[in-house]
Each structure stands twice: as structure tokens, then as C-alpha cells.
Short mmCIF file of C-alpha atoms in Angstrom, two decimals:
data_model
loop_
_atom_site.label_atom_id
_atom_site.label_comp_id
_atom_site.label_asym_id
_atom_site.label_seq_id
_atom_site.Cartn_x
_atom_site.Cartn_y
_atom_site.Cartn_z
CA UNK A 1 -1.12 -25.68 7.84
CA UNK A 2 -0.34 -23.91 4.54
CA UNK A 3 -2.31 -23.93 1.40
CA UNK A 4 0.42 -23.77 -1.08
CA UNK A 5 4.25 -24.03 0.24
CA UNK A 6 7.33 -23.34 -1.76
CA UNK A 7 10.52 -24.48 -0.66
CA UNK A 8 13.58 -24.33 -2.84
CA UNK A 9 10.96 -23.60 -5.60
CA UNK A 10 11.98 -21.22 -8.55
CA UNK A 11 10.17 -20.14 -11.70
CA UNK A 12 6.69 -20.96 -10.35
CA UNK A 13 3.65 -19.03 -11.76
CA UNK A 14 0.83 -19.49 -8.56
CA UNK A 15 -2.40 -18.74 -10.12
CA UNK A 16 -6.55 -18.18 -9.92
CA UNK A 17 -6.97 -20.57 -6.54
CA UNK A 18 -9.08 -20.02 -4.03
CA UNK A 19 -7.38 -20.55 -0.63
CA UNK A 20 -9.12 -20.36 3.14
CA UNK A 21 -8.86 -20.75 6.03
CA UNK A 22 -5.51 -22.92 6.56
CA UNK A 23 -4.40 -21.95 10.03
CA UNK A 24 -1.54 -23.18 12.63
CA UNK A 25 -2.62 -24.13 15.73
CA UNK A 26 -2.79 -22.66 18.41
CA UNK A 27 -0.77 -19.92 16.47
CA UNK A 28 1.41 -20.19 13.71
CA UNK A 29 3.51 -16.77 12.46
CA UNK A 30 4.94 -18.98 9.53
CA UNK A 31 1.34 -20.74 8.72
CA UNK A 32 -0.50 -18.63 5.27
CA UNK A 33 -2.61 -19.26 2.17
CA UNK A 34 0.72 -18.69 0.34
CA UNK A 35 4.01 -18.93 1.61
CA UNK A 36 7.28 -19.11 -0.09
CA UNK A 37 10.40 -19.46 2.42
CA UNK A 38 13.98 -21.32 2.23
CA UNK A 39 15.29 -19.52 -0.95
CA UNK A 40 12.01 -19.67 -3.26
CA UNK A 41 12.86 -16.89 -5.89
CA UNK A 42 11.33 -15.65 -9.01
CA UNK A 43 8.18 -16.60 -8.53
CA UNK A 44 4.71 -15.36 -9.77
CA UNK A 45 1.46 -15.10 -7.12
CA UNK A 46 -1.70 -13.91 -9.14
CA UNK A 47 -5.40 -13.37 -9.66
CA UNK A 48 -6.10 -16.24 -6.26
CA UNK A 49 -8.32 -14.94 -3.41
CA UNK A 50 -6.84 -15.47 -0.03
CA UNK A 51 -9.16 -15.65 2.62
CA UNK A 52 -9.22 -16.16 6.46
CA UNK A 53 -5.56 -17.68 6.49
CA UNK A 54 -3.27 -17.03 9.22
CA UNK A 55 -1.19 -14.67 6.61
CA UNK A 56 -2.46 -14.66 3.27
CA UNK A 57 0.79 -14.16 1.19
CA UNK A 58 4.12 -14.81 3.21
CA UNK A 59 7.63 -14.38 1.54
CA UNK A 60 10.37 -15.20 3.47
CA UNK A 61 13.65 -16.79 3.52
CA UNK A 62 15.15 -15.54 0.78
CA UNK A 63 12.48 -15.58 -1.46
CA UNK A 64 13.58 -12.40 -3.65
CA UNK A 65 12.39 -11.27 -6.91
CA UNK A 66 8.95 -12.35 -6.19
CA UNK A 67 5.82 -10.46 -8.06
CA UNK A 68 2.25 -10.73 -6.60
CA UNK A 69 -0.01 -9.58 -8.65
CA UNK A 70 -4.46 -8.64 -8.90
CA UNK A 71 -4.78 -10.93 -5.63
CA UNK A 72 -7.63 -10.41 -2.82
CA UNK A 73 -6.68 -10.69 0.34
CA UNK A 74 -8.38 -10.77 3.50
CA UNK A 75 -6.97 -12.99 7.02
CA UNK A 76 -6.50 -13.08 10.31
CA UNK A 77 -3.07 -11.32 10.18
CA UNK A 78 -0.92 -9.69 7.50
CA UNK A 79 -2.38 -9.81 4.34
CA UNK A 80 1.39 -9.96 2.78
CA UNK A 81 4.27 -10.34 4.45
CA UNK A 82 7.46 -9.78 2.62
CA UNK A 83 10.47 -10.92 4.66
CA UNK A 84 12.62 -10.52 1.70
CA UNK A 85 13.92 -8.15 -1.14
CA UNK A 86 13.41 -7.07 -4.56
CA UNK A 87 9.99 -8.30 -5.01
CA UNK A 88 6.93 -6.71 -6.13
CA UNK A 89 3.36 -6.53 -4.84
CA UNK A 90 1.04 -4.97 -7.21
CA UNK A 91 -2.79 -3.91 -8.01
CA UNK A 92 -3.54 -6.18 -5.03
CA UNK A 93 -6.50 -5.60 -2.74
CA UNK A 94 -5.67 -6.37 0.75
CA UNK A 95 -8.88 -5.83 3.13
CA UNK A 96 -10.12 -6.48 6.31
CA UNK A 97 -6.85 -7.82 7.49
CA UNK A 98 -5.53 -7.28 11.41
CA UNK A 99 -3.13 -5.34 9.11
CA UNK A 100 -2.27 -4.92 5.77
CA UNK A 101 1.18 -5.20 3.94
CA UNK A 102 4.60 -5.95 6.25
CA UNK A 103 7.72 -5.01 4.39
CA UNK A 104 10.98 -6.17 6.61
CA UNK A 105 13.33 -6.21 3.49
CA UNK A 106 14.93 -3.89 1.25
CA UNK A 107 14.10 -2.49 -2.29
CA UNK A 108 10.70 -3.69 -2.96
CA UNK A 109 7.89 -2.02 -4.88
CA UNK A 110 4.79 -1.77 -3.29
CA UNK A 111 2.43 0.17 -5.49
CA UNK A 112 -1.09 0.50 -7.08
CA UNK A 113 -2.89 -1.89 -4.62
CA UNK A 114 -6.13 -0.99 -2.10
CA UNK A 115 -5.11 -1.26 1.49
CA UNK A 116 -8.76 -0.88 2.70
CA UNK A 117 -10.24 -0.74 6.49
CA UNK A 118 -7.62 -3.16 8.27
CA UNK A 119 -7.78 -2.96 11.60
CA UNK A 120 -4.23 -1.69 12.68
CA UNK A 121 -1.99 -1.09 10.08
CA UNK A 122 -2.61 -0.58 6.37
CA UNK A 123 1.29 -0.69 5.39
CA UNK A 124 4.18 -1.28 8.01
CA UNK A 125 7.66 -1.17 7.11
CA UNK A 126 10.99 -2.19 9.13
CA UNK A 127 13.70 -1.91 5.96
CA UNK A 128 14.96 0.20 3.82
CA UNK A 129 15.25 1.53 0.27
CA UNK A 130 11.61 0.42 -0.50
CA UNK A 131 9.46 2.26 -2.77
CA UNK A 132 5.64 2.41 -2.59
CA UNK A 133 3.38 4.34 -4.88
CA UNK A 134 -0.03 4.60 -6.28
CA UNK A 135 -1.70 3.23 -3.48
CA UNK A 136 -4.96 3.58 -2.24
CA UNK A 137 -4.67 3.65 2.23
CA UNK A 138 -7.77 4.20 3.38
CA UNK A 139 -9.72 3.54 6.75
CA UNK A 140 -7.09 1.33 8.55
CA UNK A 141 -6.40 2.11 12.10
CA UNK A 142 -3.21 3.64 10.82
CA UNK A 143 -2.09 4.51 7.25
CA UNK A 144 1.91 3.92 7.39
CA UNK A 145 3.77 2.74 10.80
CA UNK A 146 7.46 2.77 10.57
CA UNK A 147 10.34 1.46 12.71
CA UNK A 148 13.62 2.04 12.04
CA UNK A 149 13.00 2.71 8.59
CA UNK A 150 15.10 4.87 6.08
CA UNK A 151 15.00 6.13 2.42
CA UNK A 152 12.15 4.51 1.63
CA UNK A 153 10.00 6.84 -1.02
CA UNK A 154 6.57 7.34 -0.57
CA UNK A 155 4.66 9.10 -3.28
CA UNK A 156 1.17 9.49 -5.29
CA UNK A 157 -0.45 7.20 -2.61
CA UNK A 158 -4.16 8.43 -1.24
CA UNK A 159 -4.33 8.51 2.12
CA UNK A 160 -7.44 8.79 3.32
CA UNK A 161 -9.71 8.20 6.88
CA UNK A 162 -6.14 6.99 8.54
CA UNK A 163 -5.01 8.24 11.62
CA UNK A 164 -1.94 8.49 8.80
CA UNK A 165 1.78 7.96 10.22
CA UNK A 166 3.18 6.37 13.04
CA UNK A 167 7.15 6.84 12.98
CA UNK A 168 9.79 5.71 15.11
CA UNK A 169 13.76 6.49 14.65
CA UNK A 170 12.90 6.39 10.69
CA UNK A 171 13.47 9.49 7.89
CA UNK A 172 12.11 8.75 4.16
CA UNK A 173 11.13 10.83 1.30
CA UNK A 174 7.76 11.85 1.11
CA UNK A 175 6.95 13.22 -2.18
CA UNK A 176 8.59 12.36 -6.38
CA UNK A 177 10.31 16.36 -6.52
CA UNK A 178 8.36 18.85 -8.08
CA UNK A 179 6.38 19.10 -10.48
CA UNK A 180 5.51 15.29 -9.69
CA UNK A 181 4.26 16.13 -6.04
CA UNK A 182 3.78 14.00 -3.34
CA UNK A 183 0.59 12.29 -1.61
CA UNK A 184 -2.84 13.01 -1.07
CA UNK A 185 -4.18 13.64 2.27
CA UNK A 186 -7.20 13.40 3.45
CA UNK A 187 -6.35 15.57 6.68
CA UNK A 188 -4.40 17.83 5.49
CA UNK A 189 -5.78 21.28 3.97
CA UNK A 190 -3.04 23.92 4.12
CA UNK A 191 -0.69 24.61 0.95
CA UNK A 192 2.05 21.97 0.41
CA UNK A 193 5.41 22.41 2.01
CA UNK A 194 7.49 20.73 -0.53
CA UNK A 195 9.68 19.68 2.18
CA UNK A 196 9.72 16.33 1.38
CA UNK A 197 11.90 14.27 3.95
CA UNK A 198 10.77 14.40 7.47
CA UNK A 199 13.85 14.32 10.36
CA UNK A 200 14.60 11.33 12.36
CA UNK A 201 13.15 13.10 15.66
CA UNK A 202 9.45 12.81 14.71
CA UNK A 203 7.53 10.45 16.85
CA UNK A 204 4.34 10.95 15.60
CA UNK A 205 3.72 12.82 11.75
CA UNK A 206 0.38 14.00 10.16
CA UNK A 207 0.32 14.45 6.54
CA UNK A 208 1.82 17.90 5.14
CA UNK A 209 1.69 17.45 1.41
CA UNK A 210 -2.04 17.81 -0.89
CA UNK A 211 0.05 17.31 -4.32
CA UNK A 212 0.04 14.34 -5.90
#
């Protein structure tokens, strides 16, 4: 069902494997290529390519303080799923996923990875307090979709050939304060606001800010 599983597993460096196609059947929401649950912490995911798994990285349980690192990432669901806090998912390039990256946790960094041409969502977020940065979202159904989601920063991300935010009952930040700017859109060519946080009431956003 899974092609590496970590339970009660700390310390673990997870590294340059090539993992496909493990799959639950009929359909398994806790099956992946890499999955850490049941208070797996401190762990290390890098340099593997994760292909055509039911998830490709899935962190959950507990399993906080968690970096994944220069993987490549393309299956059937989420590319990563992060049901947990204080990790880190980084320089990653998650394509051609039914969506990209699924944060449901609280103060994680999500920055400098490609979330490239997935076919709903490239990031989704249900938490709070999460920061993500320096990413490339480009060509996915939908850049950012976010459900009751708060404070979490967005800035210096390229957002580009998205039909860009979907927001529900959420308010984040939306730019690092001037001079640092915010994000790059591609849809977006009037002068930047500078307004930065966008009210709760929004149901549906497009992008405001060119700085980045």
C-alpha cells in the first residue's frame, strides 16, 4: 500500500529512491509513496522521485518538524499532504498532480518549489499561521484555494496562467511590507495597491499586487 511508512519513527533521513505506483485499493486517502503518521517527527524526505502514488508525500499524525526537500512529485492525488505543523517543504517540484500541496496544519514553510499544471489546485490550505514564499504557481486549475484560513503570509510567489484565488471565510497577508512587495501576477496589470490583507467577505479574489 505504501512505499516507505514511518510510524513512531524519529531522526530518519529518506533519501534518492524512486517510488511508483503503490496505491490502496479501491481508494486509499492514507495510501502514498511516503507517508509518515502516528507521531513520526524530525524527519528528512529528499532528492526521491514520487510517481503515480495515491499521495506522493503524506505527513500526518503528528509528524511535526518534518523537511522535504529537491523531491519530484507527480500522483494521482496530492502531491504533499501536510496534516501537521512546523515542517518544511522546499525547492520541490510537484507536477501533474490532481492537485498540488495540502497544508491542514499550522506554521509551516512552504517556499521555493514549482507547483506546475495540476489539475485543480496548485496549493490549498485549511490552517493557519503558514508561510509560503518563492514559489513558482503556474498553470493549475487554480493557483491558491483557501478555507477557513487566516494569517497565513503569502509573498514573492509567481503566479502565473492560474485562474489565481479561490477564498472562503479566510483573510491572510498578501505581500512582505514595502519595499519587499508582494507577488507576481500574471493577470494583473494595474499599479499595486499595497493593501496587503484582503477582508474575510471575499468569495472569489484576483490578484492585485505586480511587486515582488
Amino acid at each position: 500500500l505504501d512505499g516507505i511508512l514511518l510510524v513512531d519513527t524519529h531522526g530518519t533521513q529518506i533519501s534518492r529512491n524512486n517510488i511508483t505506483a503503490n496505491t490502496g485499493y479501491p481508494f486509499e486517502l492514507t495510501c502514498g509513496g511516503i507517508v509518515a503518521l502516528h507521531g513520526s517527527s524530525n524527519n528528512t524526505i529528499t532528492l526521491n522521485n514520487v510517481a503515480l502514488d495515491e499521495q506522493g508525500i503524506l505527513l500526518i499524525g503528528g509528524s511535526n518538524n518534518t523537511v522535504g526537500l529537491n523531491n519530484i512529485i507527480n500522483s494521482k492525488m496530492w502531491g504533499i499532504e501536510l496534516l501537521c505543523s512546523n515542517c518544511t517543504i522546499s525547492s520541490n517540484n510537484v507536477t501533474n498532480n490532481d492537485s498540488g500541496v495540502y497544508v491542514y496544519g499550522h506554521c509551516n514553510i512552504v517556499s521555493l518549489n514549482n507547483m506546475t499544471s495540476n489539475w485543480k489546485y496548485g496549493i490549498f490550505i485549511i490552517g493557519s499561521n503558514n508561510v509560503i514564499s518563492l514559489n513558482n504557481i503556474v498553470a493549475n486549475n487554480y493557483g491558491v484555494c483557501m478555507v477557513n484560513a487566516l494569517n497565513n503570509i503569502f509573498s514573492h510567489n509567481n503566479f502565473v496562467n492560474n485562474t489565481q484565488i479561490y477564498n472562503y471565510e479566510s483573510s491572510n497577508i498578501w505581500d512582505d511590507g514595502y519595499p519587499s512587495g508582494g507577488n507576481y501576477w500574471s493577470d494583473y496589470h494595474e499599479i499595486d495597491s499595497c493593501r496587503g490583507v484582503y477582508p474575510v467577505s471575499y468569495t472569489h479574489l484576483r490578484a492585485h499586487e505586480t511587486g515582488r
